[in-house]
Amino acid sequence: MNDTLTPDVVGRRVSVNGECATVRFHGTVPPVAGLWLGVEWDNPERGKHDGSHEGTVYFKCSHPTGGSFIRPHKANFGVDFLTALRDRYEDEPEDDAKKQIVTIGNIPVETIGFGSVIKKQSQLSELRDISLRSCAVSCAGDKGDIASTCPNIRVVNLSQNLLSAWEEVTGIAEQLRHLEVLDLSENKLQFPPGSPAPVGTFSALKVLVLNRTGITWAEVLHCAQGWPALEELYLKSNNISISERPADVLQLVRLLDLSSNQSIDENQLFLIAYLPRLERLILGDVGISSLHFPDAGVGCKTAMFPSLQSLVLDDNRISQWSFINELDKLQSLHSLSCLRNPLTVGSEAKTHLQFIIAKIGQLRTLNRCEIRPEERRGAELDYRKAFGKEWKEAGGHQDPDQDRPSEAFLAAHPRYQALCRKYGAPEDGELKTQQPFLLKNQLLTLKINCPDRPDQKALEKQLPDSMTIQKVKGLLSRLLKVPVSDLLLAYESPKMPGREIELENDQQSLQFYSVENGDCLLVRW
């Protein structure tokens, strides 16, 4: 780039030795002769100052060391879409080509033009899925050229390029009538204050990724008027605050990613609570610590987020059980991830995860792991036992006519009464405080039956509740003279007659499966 640039370069995106920046100033910087560009680096550690030089402010940066002055000839202002496309797909030697898989949103994309597929789609007009990540794309180029050259493209990765204005994006998109997936992450875009894109520009678009683009919530709603078919929207790391409720936009969105936007709180979430199709909401690292649905009392379901099935709350500040209690009010919630929160780390993490399962009755997946029926049963029985003494002291009673736990207890344990109806109220013997360091208080007296071997005499053994299923099998192998690998274990409880619970995980303990005194181990081979 020569040194005779016009002032309209301000706002443009540039690349300098592989580092991206935005031009904030164009002009002279006395006493040094010649023209300079003042740039704000995406990586503030790359800069030297805040846009000032010898007491004069030439431009402003969001970081005190985010700015530098460079000569114009050192700045790469990028190339148009087709130039980048041809460089990557048309001119690559076959011997050097390799097939690559990139992920856009949740969709794995095979980048056409690499490896064995280069022959099959050597013509640009046949391209459907493309990745131009980090190819210095800065503009659409001449109007109509894209449409005539590669009209069949459906998936485009334009992340980490030099696009600086939404108008350049629409200039590309309006020539790709079949465009369904578009990734614009890490392009610092300026969005138009005026009318949205012309009708039809994004008519087929279903997935849009705008992570780290600097977009605001008001700009999202403004531009969303032109995204009538959008189903997935990714807005990670934009410092977004939800300022208003979507009105007649985003009504088909099924997935919304708002992670790493630290300004979001529960009141802002209520503004998006009535998106009718929203099934998956990603709120990782937003700093949220509290939640309360004002329209639903204890034990009731909220009308908010009516379709929400999956919620991601990783890396937040959740430390109170009241937050988890509120999640049980979501009528469709089946999957929850809450990794690396104060409530789910530390020495009590395993116990707390079991309590979460017990507190959210319809949950099927926790932290990306399926909740098996026997795990839910164990978690709910443990929870029922753990708070049984508190329940009784609060007015709980085995006799339904005398069972009147306090409002404070029911507010802290909204599902407790439901668990009592499911498994029966805890008996007095279950409420006795255990002495965990005495082995005799950890021993279970269990019957051992072989239902498929009527000639095999029933046994009775005392086993530690901490004993793993693998060790139980080892003991039974010696007693019954049967190889360990042939043994299948289950158990039944007098509290649930006629129902067998499989002991299928050899690494778990009897306690994990809530095996209790008087239960019967069922052994088959």
PDB file of N, CA, C and O in Angstrom, residues 106 239 252 264 312 327 337 370 379 472:
ATOM      1  N   ASN A 106     -22.356 -25.155  15.377  1.00  0.00           N
ATOM      2  CA  ASN A 106     -22.275 -26.562  15.772  1.00  0.00           C
ATOM      3  C   ASN A 106     -22.127 -27.476  14.575  1.00  0.00           C
ATOM      4  O   ASN A 106     -22.279 -28.688  14.684  1.00  0.00           O
ATOM      5  N   ASN A 239     -19.463  -8.157  24.777  1.00  0.00           N
ATOM      6  CA  ASN A 239     -19.812  -7.196  25.828  1.00  0.00           C
ATOM      7  C   ASN A 239     -21.255  -6.723  25.684  1.00  0.00           C
ATOM      8  O   ASN A 239     -21.578  -5.551  25.889  1.00  0.00           O
ATOM      9  N   LEU A 252     -37.778 -17.553  15.157  1.00  0.00           N
ATOM     10  CA  LEU A 252     -37.506 -18.944  14.800  1.00  0.00           C
ATOM     11  C   LEU A 252     -36.207 -19.464  15.407  1.00  0.00           C
ATOM     12  O   LEU A 252     -35.836 -20.612  15.174  1.00  0.00           O
ATOM     13  N   ILE A 264     -24.471  -9.459  31.349  1.00  0.00           N
ATOM     14  CA  ILE A 264     -25.808 -10.057  31.353  1.00  0.00           C
ATOM     15  C   ILE A 264     -26.192 -10.509  32.756  1.00  0.00           C
ATOM     16  O   ILE A 264     -25.410 -11.150  33.457  1.00  0.00           O
ATOM     17  N   VAL A 312     -26.756 -24.019  29.249  1.00  0.00           N
ATOM     18  CA  VAL A 312     -25.343 -24.102  29.601  1.00  0.00           C
ATOM     19  C   VAL A 312     -25.005 -22.930  30.516  1.00  0.00           C
ATOM     20  O   VAL A 312     -25.178 -21.764  30.129  1.00  0.00           O
ATOM     21  N   LEU A 327     -34.426 -23.552  38.502  1.00  0.00           N
ATOM     22  CA  LEU A 327     -34.321 -24.253  37.221  1.00  0.00           C
ATOM     23  C   LEU A 327     -35.366 -25.350  37.082  1.00  0.00           C
ATOM     24  O   LEU A 327     -35.769 -25.706  35.972  1.00  0.00           O
ATOM     25  N   SER A 337     -25.733 -27.925  31.919  1.00  0.00           N
ATOM     26  CA  SER A 337     -24.302 -27.970  32.167  1.00  0.00           C
ATOM     27  C   SER A 337     -23.945 -26.801  33.081  1.00  0.00           C
ATOM     28  O   SER A 337     -24.252 -25.645  32.752  1.00  0.00           O
ATOM     29  N   GLU A 370     -25.277 -38.522  30.546  1.00  0.00           N
ATOM     30  CA  GLU A 370     -26.649 -38.994  30.683  1.00  0.00           C
ATOM     31  C   GLU A 370     -26.924 -39.422  32.122  1.00  0.00           C
ATOM     32  O   GLU A 370     -26.090 -40.045  32.780  1.00  0.00           O
ATOM     33  N   ALA A 379     -29.768 -40.757  43.594  1.00  0.00           N
ATOM     34  CA  ALA A 379     -29.636 -39.346  43.967  1.00  0.00           C
ATOM     35  C   ALA A 379     -30.847 -38.880  44.771  1.00  0.00           C
ATOM     36  O   ALA A 379     -30.711 -38.165  45.775  1.00  0.00           O
ATOM     37  N   VAL A 472     -17.487 -56.656  44.864  1.00  0.00           N
ATOM     38  CA  VAL A 472     -18.609 -57.545  45.196  1.00  0.00           C
ATOM     39  C   VAL A 472     -18.604 -58.753  44.258  1.00  0.00           C
ATOM     40  O   VAL A 472     -18.783 -59.895  44.681  1.00  0.00           O
TER      41      VAL A 472
END
